[in-house]
Coordinates of C-alpha atoms in Angstrom, one line a residue:
M627 CA 0.0 0.0 0.0
A628 CA 1.3 3.4 -0.9
T629 CA 1.9 5.9 1.8
G630 CA 1.2 9.1 0.1
G631 CA 4.5 9.2 -1.8
R632 CA 6.5 9.1 1.5
R633 CA 9.6 7.0 1.6
R634 CA 9.0 3.8 3.6
R635 CA 11.1 3.5 6.7
T636 CA 13.5 0.7 7.2
G637 CA 13.1 -1.8 10.1
P638 CA 15.6 -0.1 12.5
Q639 CA 14.0 3.3 11.8
E640 CA 10.5 2.0 12.6
I641 CA 11.8 0.3 15.8
R642 CA 13.5 3.5 16.9
R643 CA 10.3 5.5 16.4
I644 CA 8.2 3.2 18.5
L645 CA 10.8 3.0 21.3
R646 CA 11.0 6.8 21.5
G647 CA 10.2 8.0 25.1
H648 CA 11.0 4.6 26.7
G649 CA 14.8 5.0 26.7
H650 CA 15.2 5.3 30.4
R651 CA 13.4 2.0 31.1
I652 CA 15.3 0.3 28.4
L653 CA 18.6 1.6 29.8
L654 CA 17.6 0.3 33.3
A655 CA 16.8 -3.1 31.9
A656 CA 20.1 -3.2 30.0
V657 CA 22.0 -2.3 33.2
L658 CA 20.2 -5.1 35.0
A659 CA 20.8 -7.5 32.2
L660 CA 24.5 -6.5 32.3
A661 CA 24.7 -7.1 36.0
A662 CA 23.0 -10.5 35.7
S663 CA 25.4 -11.5 32.9
A664 CA 28.4 -10.3 35.1
L665 CA 27.1 -12.5 38.0
A666 CA 26.8 -15.5 35.6
L667 CA 30.2 -15.0 34.0
A668 CA 31.9 -14.9 37.4
Q669 CA 30.6 -18.4 38.2
P670 CA 33.0 -20.5 35.9
L671 CA 35.9 -18.6 37.4
V672 CA 34.8 -19.6 40.9
V673 CA 34.4 -23.2 39.7
K674 CA 38.0 -23.0 38.3
R675 CA 39.2 -21.8 41.7
V676 CA 37.3 -24.6 43.5
I677 CA 39.0 -27.3 41.3
E678 CA 42.4 -25.7 41.7
A679 CA 41.9 -25.6 45.5
A680 CA 40.8 -29.2 45.6
G681 CA 43.9 -30.2 43.7
T682 CA 46.2 -28.5 46.3
G683 CA 44.2 -29.6 49.3
T684 CA 43.0 -26.1 50.2
A685 CA 39.6 -25.4 51.8
T686 CA 36.8 -24.9 49.3
G687 CA 33.9 -24.0 51.5
G688 CA 34.2 -20.2 51.0
A689 CA 34.4 -20.6 47.2
I690 CA 31.4 -22.9 47.1
G691 CA 29.4 -20.5 49.3
L692 CA 30.3 -17.6 46.9
L693 CA 29.2 -19.8 44.0
V694 CA 25.7 -20.3 45.5
V695 CA 25.4 -16.5 46.3
L696 CA 26.3 -15.7 42.7
F697 CA 23.8 -18.2 41.3
L698 CA 20.9 -16.9 43.4
A699 CA 21.8 -13.2 42.8
Q700 CA 22.0 -13.8 39.0
A701 CA 18.5 -15.4 39.0
A702 CA 17.0 -12.5 41.0
V703 CA 18.6 -9.7 38.9
Q704 CA 17.8 -11.5 35.7
A705 CA 14.1 -11.8 36.7
V706 CA 13.9 -8.1 37.5
A707 CA 15.6 -7.2 34.2
R708 CA 13.1 -9.4 32.2
Y709 CA 10.2 -7.9 34.0
V710 CA 11.3 -4.3 33.3
L711 CA 11.8 -5.1 29.6
A712 CA 8.4 -6.9 29.5
R713 CA 6.7 -4.0 31.1
T714 CA 8.4 -1.6 28.8
G715 CA 7.3 -3.7 25.8
E716 CA 3.7 -3.6 27.0
G717 CA 4.0 0.2 27.5
V718 CA 5.3 0.6 23.9
V719 CA 2.5 -1.5 22.5
L720 CA -0.1 0.5 24.6
G721 CA 1.3 3.8 23.4
L722 CA 1.3 2.6 19.8
R723 CA -2.3 1.4 20.0
L724 CA -3.5 4.7 21.5
D725 CA -1.6 6.6 18.8
L726 CA -3.1 4.3 16.1
V727 CA -6.7 4.7 17.4
A728 CA -6.4 8.4 17.7
H729 CA -4.9 8.6 14.2
L730 CA -7.5 6.3 12.7
L731 CA -10.3 8.5 14.0
R732 CA -8.8 11.6 12.5
L733 CA -8.0 10.5 8.9
P734 CA -9.5 12.4 6.0
M735 CA -12.7 10.9 4.7
R736 CA -11.0 10.1 1.4
T737 CA -8.8 7.7 3.3
Y738 CA -11.8 5.8 4.7
D739 CA -13.2 5.6 1.2
H740 CA -10.1 3.7 0.0
H741 CA -9.5 1.4 3.0
R742 CA -11.6 -1.4 4.3
T743 CA -12.8 -0.9 7.9
G744 CA -12.0 -4.4 9.0
D745 CA -8.4 -4.2 7.8
L746 CA -8.0 -0.9 9.7
I747 CA -9.3 -2.6 12.8
A748 CA -7.0 -5.6 12.3
R749 CA -4.0 -3.3 12.3
T750 CA -5.0 -2.0 15.7
S751 CA -5.7 -5.4 17.2
A752 CA -4.0 -8.4 15.5
D753 CA -1.0 -6.5 14.2
S754 CA -0.4 -4.7 17.5
T755 CA -0.6 -8.1 19.3
A756 CA 2.1 -9.4 16.9
L757 CA 4.1 -6.3 17.6
R758 CA 4.1 -7.2 21.3
L759 CA 6.3 -10.2 20.5
L760 CA 8.7 -7.9 18.7
V761 CA 9.1 -5.6 21.7
S762 CA 8.5 -7.7 24.8
E763 CA 10.2 -10.9 23.6
G764 CA 12.3 -10.1 20.6
F765 CA 13.9 -6.9 22.0
T766 CA 14.2 -8.6 25.4
D767 CA 16.1 -11.5 24.0
A768 CA 18.2 -9.3 21.8
V769 CA 19.3 -7.1 24.8
T770 CA 20.0 -9.9 27.3
G771 CA 21.5 -12.2 24.7
T772 CA 23.8 -9.5 23.3
V773 CA 25.1 -8.5 26.7
G774 CA 25.7 -12.1 27.7
L775 CA 27.3 -12.9 24.4
V776 CA 29.8 -10.1 24.7
G777 CA 30.8 -11.1 28.2
V778 CA 31.2 -14.8 27.4
V779 CA 33.3 -14.0 24.3
V780 CA 35.7 -11.8 26.3
L781 CA 36.3 -14.4 29.0
M782 CA 36.6 -17.3 26.5
V783 CA 39.2 -15.4 24.5
W784 CA 41.0 -14.7 27.8
L785 CA 41.0 -18.4 28.8
D786 CA 42.0 -19.9 25.4
W787 CA 41.8 -17.8 22.3
M788 CA 42.7 -20.8 20.0
L789 CA 39.7 -22.8 21.2
F790 CA 37.5 -19.7 20.8
L791 CA 38.5 -19.3 17.2
L792 CA 37.4 -22.9 16.5
V793 CA 34.0 -22.1 18.2
L794 CA 33.7 -18.9 16.2
A795 CA 34.2 -20.8 12.9
V796 CA 31.5 -23.3 13.7
I797 CA 29.0 -20.6 14.8
A798 CA 29.7 -18.5 11.7
L799 CA 28.8 -21.5 9.5
G800 CA 25.5 -22.0 11.4
S801 CA 24.7 -18.3 11.2
L802 CA 24.8 -18.3 7.4
A803 CA 22.0 -20.9 7.3
V804 CA 19.9 -19.0 9.9
V805 CA 20.2 -15.6 8.2
S806 CA 18.9 -17.0 4.9
V807 CA 15.9 -18.4 6.8
L808 CA 15.1 -15.1 8.6
R809 CA 14.5 -13.3 5.3
G810 CA 11.8 -15.8 4.4
I811 CA 10.2 -15.5 7.8
E812 CA 9.8 -11.7 7.4
R813 CA 8.1 -12.1 4.0
A814 CA 5.8 -14.9 5.2
A815 CA 4.9 -13.0 8.4
L816 CA 3.9 -9.9 6.4
H817 CA 1.7 -12.0 4.1
A818 CA 0.1 -13.7 7.1
Q819 CA -0.7 -10.3 8.6
Q820 CA -2.2 -9.0 5.4
A821 CA -4.3 -12.2 5.0
T822 CA -5.5 -11.8 8.6
G823 CA -6.5 -8.2 7.9
A824 CA -8.4 -9.2 4.8
M825 CA -10.2 -11.9 6.9
T826 CA -11.2 -9.4 9.5
A827 CA -12.5 -7.0 6.8
E828 CA -14.6 -9.8 5.2
L829 CA -16.0 -10.8 8.6
E830 CA -16.8 -7.1 9.5
R831 CA -18.6 -6.9 6.1
A832 CA -20.8 -9.9 6.8
L833 CA -21.6 -9.0 10.4
G834 CA -22.4 -5.4 9.4
A835 CA -25.2 -6.7 7.1
I836 CA -26.1 -9.9 9.1
R837 CA -29.8 -9.5 8.5
T838 CA -29.3 -9.2 4.8
V839 CA -27.0 -12.3 4.9
R840 CA -29.6 -14.3 6.7
A841 CA -32.5 -13.1 4.5
S842 CA -30.5 -14.0 1.4
R843 CA -29.5 -17.4 2.8
A844 CA -25.9 -16.5 2.1
E845 CA -24.3 -17.9 5.3
D846 CA -22.5 -20.7 3.5
R847 CA -21.2 -18.3 0.8
E848 CA -20.0 -15.8 3.3
T849 CA -18.4 -18.6 5.3
Q850 CA -16.5 -19.7 2.2
R851 CA -15.5 -16.2 1.3
I852 CA -14.1 -15.5 4.8
G853 CA -12.7 -19.0 4.9
R854 CA -10.5 -18.3 1.8
Q855 CA -8.8 -15.5 3.7
A856 CA -8.5 -17.6 6.8
R857 CA -6.9 -20.4 4.9
S858 CA -4.5 -17.9 3.3
A859 CA -3.5 -16.7 6.7
Y860 CA -3.2 -20.3 7.9
T861 CA -0.9 -21.1 4.9
Q862 CA 1.4 -18.2 5.5
S863 CA 1.5 -18.7 9.3
V864 CA 2.4 -22.4 8.8
R865 CA 5.2 -21.2 6.5
V866 CA 6.4 -18.9 9.2
G867 CA 6.3 -21.8 11.7
A868 CA 8.1 -24.1 9.3
L869 CA 10.9 -21.6 8.7
D870 CA 11.0 -20.7 12.4
A871 CA 11.3 -24.4 13.2
V872 CA 14.6 -24.5 11.3
V873 CA 16.1 -21.8 13.5
A874 CA 16.2 -23.7 16.8
P875 CA 17.7 -27.0 15.4
A876 CA 20.3 -25.0 13.5
I877 CA 21.3 -23.2 16.6
T878 CA 21.4 -26.4 18.6
L879 CA 23.5 -28.2 16.0
T880 CA 25.9 -25.2 16.0
I881 CA 26.3 -25.1 19.7
N882 CA 26.5 -28.8 20.2
G883 CA 29.0 -29.1 17.4
S884 CA 31.1 -26.4 19.0
F885 CA 30.9 -28.1 22.4
L886 CA 32.0 -31.5 21.0
L887 CA 34.9 -29.9 19.1
V888 CA 36.1 -28.1 22.2
L889 CA 35.8 -31.2 24.4
L890 CA 37.8 -33.2 21.8
I891 CA 40.6 -30.8 21.2
G892 CA 40.6 -29.5 24.8
G893 CA 40.8 -33.1 26.1
V894 CA 43.8 -33.9 23.8
R895 CA 45.6 -30.7 25.1
V896 CA 44.9 -31.6 28.7
A897 CA 46.2 -35.1 28.1
G898 CA 49.3 -33.6 26.5
R899 CA 49.7 -31.3 29.5
D900 CA 49.3 -28.2 27.3
A901 CA 46.3 -27.1 29.4
S902 CA 44.9 -27.8 32.9
V903 CA 41.7 -29.6 33.8
A904 CA 40.5 -26.4 35.6
E905 CA 41.0 -24.3 32.5
L906 CA 39.2 -26.8 30.3
A907 CA 36.3 -27.0 32.9
A908 CA 36.0 -23.2 33.0
F909 CA 36.0 -23.0 29.2
L910 CA 33.4 -25.8 28.8
L911 CA 31.2 -23.9 31.4
Y912 CA 31.5 -20.8 29.3
M913 CA 30.5 -22.9 26.3
L914 CA 27.3 -23.9 28.2
Y915 CA 26.8 -20.2 29.0
L916 CA 27.3 -19.4 25.4
M917 CA 24.4 -21.5 24.3
S918 CA 21.8 -19.3 26.0
P919 CA 22.9 -15.9 24.6
V920 CA 23.5 -17.3 21.1
A921 CA 20.1 -19.0 21.1
A922 CA 18.5 -15.8 22.5
V923 CA 20.0 -13.6 19.8
F924 CA 19.0 -15.8 17.0
Q925 CA 15.5 -16.4 18.4
A926 CA 15.2 -12.6 18.9
L927 CA 16.1 -12.1 15.2
S928 CA 13.4 -14.6 14.2
T929 CA 10.8 -13.0 16.5
M930 CA 11.7 -9.5 15.3
R931 CA 11.5 -10.5 11.7
Q932 CA 8.0 -11.8 12.3
G933 CA 7.0 -8.6 14.1
L934 CA 8.5 -6.3 11.4
G935 CA 5.7 -7.3 9.1
A936 CA 3.1 -6.1 11.6
L937 CA 5.1 -3.0 12.4
R938 CA 5.3 -2.1 8.7
R939 CA 1.5 -2.4 8.3
I940 CA 1.0 -0.2 11.4
S941 CA 3.5 2.3 10.2
E942 CA 1.7 2.5 6.8
I943 CA -1.4 3.8 8.7
L944 CA 0.6 6.2 11.0
D945 CA 2.3 7.6 7.9
L946 CA -1.0 8.6 6.4
P947 CA -1.7 12.3 6.8
G948 CA -4.5 13.3 9.1
E949 CA -7.2 15.8 8.4
P950 CA -5.5 19.1 7.6
G951 CA -5.9 22.2 9.8
P952 CA -7.3 25.5 8.7
H953 CA -5.8 27.1 5.6
P954 CA -5.1 30.8 6.2
P955 CA -6.0 33.3 3.4
S956 CA -3.3 33.6 0.8
D957 CA -2.5 37.2 1.7
S958 CA -2.0 36.4 5.4
G959 CA 0.7 34.5 7.1
V960 CA -1.3 34.2 10.3
R961 CA -3.7 31.4 11.2
P962 CA -7.2 32.9 11.3
A963 CA -9.0 33.0 14.6
V964 CA -12.3 31.3 15.2
P965 CA -15.0 33.6 13.8
E966 CA -17.6 35.2 16.0
R967 CA -21.3 34.7 15.4
P968 CA -22.4 36.5 12.2
G969 CA -25.0 39.1 11.9
H970 CA -28.7 38.3 11.2
D971 CA -28.3 39.0 7.4
T972 CA -25.3 36.7 6.9
A973 CA -26.1 33.4 5.1
V974 CA -25.6 30.4 7.3
L975 CA -24.4 28.3 4.4
E976 CA -23.4 29.3 0.9
F977 CA -22.0 27.3 -2.0
Q978 CA -20.2 29.4 -4.6
D979 CA -19.6 27.6 -7.9
V980 CA -18.5 24.4 -6.1
W981 CA -16.9 21.6 -8.1
F982 CA -16.1 18.3 -6.4
G983 CA -15.3 14.7 -7.3
Y984 CA -14.4 11.6 -5.3
E985 CA -12.1 10.5 -8.1
P986 CA -9.9 12.7 -10.3
G987 CA -11.7 13.6 -13.6
R988 CA -15.1 12.4 -12.4
P989 CA -16.9 15.4 -10.9
V990 CA -20.0 14.7 -8.8
L991 CA -20.8 18.4 -8.3
R992 CA -20.5 20.8 -11.3
G993 CA -20.6 24.5 -10.3
V994 CA -23.1 24.2 -7.6
S995 CA -24.3 27.5 -6.1
F996 CA -27.0 28.1 -3.6
T997 CA -27.6 29.8 -0.2
V998 CA -29.2 28.8 3.1
P999 CA -30.4 32.0 5.0
P1000 CA -30.6 32.3 8.8
R1001 CA -33.6 30.4 10.1
G1002 CA -34.2 29.3 6.6
H1003 CA -35.6 25.9 5.6
V1004 CA -34.2 24.7 2.3
A1005 CA -35.1 21.4 0.6
L1006 CA -32.5 19.8 -1.7
I1007 CA -34.1 17.3 -4.1
G1008 CA -33.0 15.3 -7.1
S1009 CA -32.8 11.7 -8.4
S1010 CA -30.3 9.1 -7.1
G1011 CA -26.7 10.0 -7.8
A1012 CA -27.4 13.7 -8.3
G1013 CA -24.9 14.7 -5.6
K1014 CA -27.3 15.5 -2.7
S1015 CA -25.4 13.6 0.1
T1016 CA -22.1 15.1 -1.3
V1017 CA -23.5 18.6 -0.7
L1018 CA -24.0 17.7 3.0
A1019 CA -20.6 16.1 3.2
L1020 CA -19.0 19.3 1.9
A1021 CA -21.1 21.4 4.3
E1022 CA -19.7 19.4 7.2
H1023 CA -16.2 19.9 5.8
F1024 CA -15.7 16.1 5.5
Y1025 CA -14.1 16.9 2.1
E1026 CA -12.8 20.1 0.5
P1027 CA -14.1 21.3 -2.9
D1028 CA -11.9 20.9 -5.9
A1029 CA -12.9 24.4 -7.0
G1030 CA -15.2 27.1 -5.7
R1031 CA -15.9 27.9 -2.1
V1032 CA -18.2 26.7 0.7
L1033 CA -18.9 29.5 3.1
F1034 CA -20.3 29.0 6.6
E1035 CA -21.6 32.1 8.4
G1036 CA -19.7 34.2 5.9
R1037 CA -16.3 32.4 6.3
D1038 CA -14.6 29.9 3.9
V1039 CA -14.8 26.6 5.8
R1040 CA -11.2 25.9 4.8
T1041 CA -10.1 28.7 7.2
L1042 CA -12.1 27.5 10.1
D1043 CA -11.2 25.1 12.9
R1044 CA -12.9 21.9 12.0
S1045 CA -14.0 21.0 15.5
E1046 CA -15.5 24.5 16.1
H1047 CA -17.1 24.4 12.7
R1048 CA -18.7 21.0 13.2
S1049 CA -19.9 22.1 16.7
R1050 CA -22.2 24.6 14.9
I1051 CA -23.6 22.1 12.5
G1052 CA -26.0 19.1 13.3
L1053 CA -26.1 16.1 11.0
V1054 CA -28.9 13.6 10.8
E1055 CA -27.9 10.8 8.4
Q1056 CA -30.5 8.8 6.5
H1057 CA -29.5 5.6 8.2
A1058 CA -29.2 7.4 11.5
P1059 CA -26.4 5.4 13.1
V1060 CA -26.9 4.6 16.8
L1061 CA -23.9 3.6 18.8
Y1062 CA -23.8 0.6 21.2
G1063 CA -24.8 1.9 24.6
T1064 CA -27.8 3.4 26.4
L1065 CA -30.3 5.9 25.0
R1066 CA -28.9 8.5 27.3
E1067 CA -25.3 7.9 26.0
N1068 CA -26.5 8.3 22.4
L1069 CA -28.5 11.4 23.1
L1070 CA -25.6 13.1 24.9
Y1071 CA -23.0 11.9 22.5
A1072 CA -22.3 15.3 20.9
A1073 CA -23.1 17.3 24.0
P1074 CA -22.1 15.2 27.1
D1075 CA -22.5 18.1 29.5
A1076 CA -26.0 19.1 28.4
D1077 CA -28.4 20.3 31.1
P1078 CA -31.0 17.6 32.1
A1079 CA -33.8 20.1 31.6
E1080 CA -32.5 20.9 28.1
L1081 CA -32.3 17.1 27.4
D1082 CA -36.0 16.7 28.4
R1083 CA -36.9 19.6 26.1
I1084 CA -35.1 18.2 23.1
I1085 CA -36.6 14.7 23.8
E1086 CA -40.1 16.3 23.6
L1087 CA -39.1 18.3 20.5
A1088 CA -37.9 15.2 18.7
Q1089 CA -41.1 13.2 19.6
L1090 CA -39.2 10.8 21.8
T1091 CA -41.1 11.2 25.1
E1092 CA -43.4 8.2 24.6
M1093 CA -40.6 5.9 23.5
V1094 CA -38.5 6.8 26.5
A1095 CA -41.5 6.3 28.8
R1096 CA -42.2 2.8 27.6
S1097 CA -38.6 1.7 27.6
P1098 CA -37.9 -0.7 30.5
H1099 CA -35.1 1.4 32.0
G1100 CA -36.0 4.8 30.6
L1101 CA -33.0 6.7 29.2
D1102 CA -30.7 4.0 30.7
T1103 CA -32.2 1.3 28.3
A1104 CA -29.7 -0.3 26.1
A1105 CA -30.0 0.6 22.4
G1106 CA -28.4 -2.7 21.2
E1107 CA -25.7 -3.3 18.7
R1108 CA -25.9 -0.5 16.0
G1109 CA -29.3 0.4 17.6
M1110 CA -31.0 -2.8 16.5
A1111 CA -33.2 -2.8 19.6
L1112 CA -34.9 0.3 18.1
S1113 CA -37.1 0.9 15.1
G1114 CA -35.8 2.9 12.1
G1115 CA -38.0 5.8 13.1
E1116 CA -36.7 5.8 16.7
R1117 CA -33.1 5.8 15.5
Q1118 CA -33.9 8.7 13.2
R1119 CA -35.4 10.8 16.0
I1120 CA -32.6 9.9 18.4
S1121 CA -30.1 11.2 15.8
L1122 CA -32.2 14.3 15.4
A1123 CA -32.3 14.9 19.2
R1124 CA -28.5 14.3 19.4
S1125 CA -27.9 17.0 16.9
L1126 CA -30.3 19.5 18.4
L1127 CA -28.6 19.2 21.8
T1128 CA -25.5 21.0 20.4
H1129 CA -27.7 24.1 19.5
P1130 CA -26.4 24.2 15.9
S1131 CA -26.7 27.2 13.6
L1132 CA -27.4 24.8 10.8
L1133 CA -29.1 21.4 10.8
L1134 CA -28.5 19.0 7.9
L1135 CA -31.1 16.3 7.5
D1136 CA -30.8 13.4 5.0
E1137 CA -34.4 12.5 4.4
P1138 CA -35.6 12.6 8.0
T1139 CA -39.0 11.0 7.3
A1140 CA -37.7 8.0 5.4
H1141 CA -38.4 5.6 8.3
L1142 CA -41.5 7.2 9.8
D1143 CA -45.2 6.2 9.5
A1144 CA -47.8 8.8 8.6
V1145 CA -48.5 9.7 12.3
N1146 CA -44.8 10.1 13.2
E1147 CA -44.1 11.9 10.0
A1148 CA -46.7 14.5 10.7
A1149 CA -45.3 14.9 14.3
L1150 CA -41.8 15.3 12.9
R1151 CA -43.0 18.0 10.4
R1152 CA -44.4 19.9 13.4
S1153 CA -41.0 19.5 15.1
I1154 CA -39.2 20.8 12.1
R1155 CA -41.4 23.9 12.0
R1156 CA -40.4 24.5 15.6
I1157 CA -36.8 23.8 14.9
T1158 CA -36.6 26.6 12.3
H1159 CA -37.0 29.1 15.1
E1160 CA -33.7 27.8 16.5
C1161 CA -31.6 27.1 13.5
A1162 CA -31.5 26.9 9.7
L1163 CA -32.3 23.6 8.0
L1164 CA -30.9 22.0 4.8
V1165 CA -33.0 18.9 4.1
I1166 CA -32.5 16.2 1.5
A1167 CA -36.1 15.6 0.7
H1168 CA -37.7 12.7 -1.1
R1169 CA -41.3 12.8 0.1
Y1170 CA -43.7 15.3 -1.3
S1171 CA -44.9 16.4 2.1
T1172 CA -41.3 17.2 3.2
I1173 CA -40.7 19.2 0.1
R1174 CA -43.8 21.3 0.4
A1175 CA -42.9 22.3 4.0
A1176 CA -39.6 24.0 2.9
D1177 CA -39.3 27.7 2.3
L1178 CA -37.1 27.1 -0.7
V1179 CA -36.5 24.1 -2.9
A1180 CA -33.3 23.5 -4.9
I1181 CA -33.3 20.9 -7.6
L1182 CA -30.0 19.1 -8.1
D1183 CA -29.6 17.1 -11.4
E1184 CA -26.3 15.5 -12.5
G1185 CA -24.3 17.6 -10.2
R1186 CA -25.9 21.0 -11.1
I1187 CA -28.5 23.2 -9.5
V1188 CA -31.1 23.4 -12.3
A1189 CA -33.8 25.3 -10.6
T1190 CA -34.7 27.0 -7.2
G1191 CA -37.9 28.4 -5.8
T1192 CA -40.9 27.7 -3.7
H1193 CA -43.0 24.6 -4.4
D1194 CA -45.7 26.6 -6.2
E1195 CA -43.1 28.6 -8.2
L1196 CA -41.4 25.5 -9.4
L1197 CA -44.6 23.8 -10.3
N1198 CA -45.2 26.7 -12.7
S1199 CA -41.6 27.2 -14.0
S1200 CA -39.7 23.8 -13.9
E1201 CA -40.6 20.9 -16.1
H1202 CA -38.1 18.8 -14.1
Y1203 CA -39.8 19.6 -10.8
R1204 CA -43.2 18.7 -12.4
Y1205 CA -41.8 15.4 -13.5
L1206 CA -40.6 14.7 -9.9
A1207 CA -44.0 15.8 -8.6
R1208 CA -45.8 13.4 -11.0
A1209 CA -43.6 10.5 -9.9
Q1210 CA -44.5 11.3 -6.3
E1211 CA -48.2 11.4 -7.0
T1212 CA -48.0 7.9 -8.6
G1213 CA -46.4 6.6 -5.4
D1214 CA -42.8 6.6 -6.3
L1215 CA -40.4 8.2 -3.8
L1216 CA -37.7 10.6 -5.0
S1217 CA -35.0 8.1 -4.1
G1218 CA -31.6 9.3 -2.9

């Protein structure tokens, strides 16, 4: 996946970035690991002294006691070192997850248009879990193994540099085989993470439309579709396991081969009196100590190779640019301040020759111009694909126009702080998403500090009083997953109330009566008339009754405003509007 033309970081650069801010804990763990290694490396020297003392008849009790103390101290310090590194690893993963979640929630809308939601979720969950191995195990083994390896090597060279050269030659041969395997592990691990992300995306797709899946009797087809990605992830993970399985035997053969070679040659030298038994025993002990750090380093490399695939996928998302900030006017080098409330004559929303397309060269809006006055009620109508929902998306500043300007309360939205801008606009989507939680949590979602009396007023205004009264726990009743415990009309009115609690200057409604029966539709129309005393309305209207309630109707056709006026004016002047009206009279909805 491309990363906006940015140069992809290499593995070490990515690791340095995620470890930033944790240097003091890593340094502490490294010091502890060094101390544990020093305690371990001193033990063969004490053993050498015990053997030499026994050969001369000298007392060995003090040396043996020292050996026990060194052994216990090493175990204690090593345990603390591994705990510090493990906790540091968990802290790194937590920080990365929090950064990733915060970044995912602030990406431009165009990014969500081109990425599957399930795959983005997988990068936060499955990929970050794999990353934990990279940090808490791979990095831990790398630090402790490297420190121990350096110490063992120094002492082995000091005891017998010729035997050490033999050991080094055998280890070098084994390392060549291991390094070639590690390259394959990284590639297979990356493919496994990609397949897991695709599987999560397919599962999210099916569960998000589970009622449609059941009604279409498509459970088996969806199982097979998801299963293909699961089997792909399985195949790649098995390949990782197969390659990783080669690493441990290669390390074992290397160490055992070195040990046998030292035992053979060292034994011959002792027999020829070119070396002492004590020196050979100390060297062989260091050989045993060498096994652990060498195995730890190679295992760390294997684990880190597996984790790098997950880290790369996470870095791809973190490298994506977030929503841009306000753009200052071209003649000013100063970021504009948040505008004050406009005067009564300033239009709440104005489109000035706006062009926009989701893909280059395929415009959805073509020179759209219209105005929503203060306390005005404007209905936007048109056939499916005309660009009505795109108008609302630009008004909310989810996207920026390719050409032209969108003005909110007299200011170009590109110069406004997005959060402040959106706090003045309410949005009621056609599908009226309701989040998992209680009715109260959903109503207060955009205004968590709203006054209880104001909440009661808005509930009455949105015609929710009866629904709340018959709910088993009132406002504390669970809404269900995606609001499935509620009817479509109830979700619509909850979304309306949620928006009204923010006291917006402009309320955007995407066919508010789409899921209402005749009684509730009439009640909502009364609410809308009352709402116009509090804010302006821009309504995507499909039903004839909703259109007639508007002060002004704008007709959008193939991305252009082809006519504006009141209902009666358009009936007299617009053939296109008369066509839409006839379709409505025959029972067809003006679909959006």
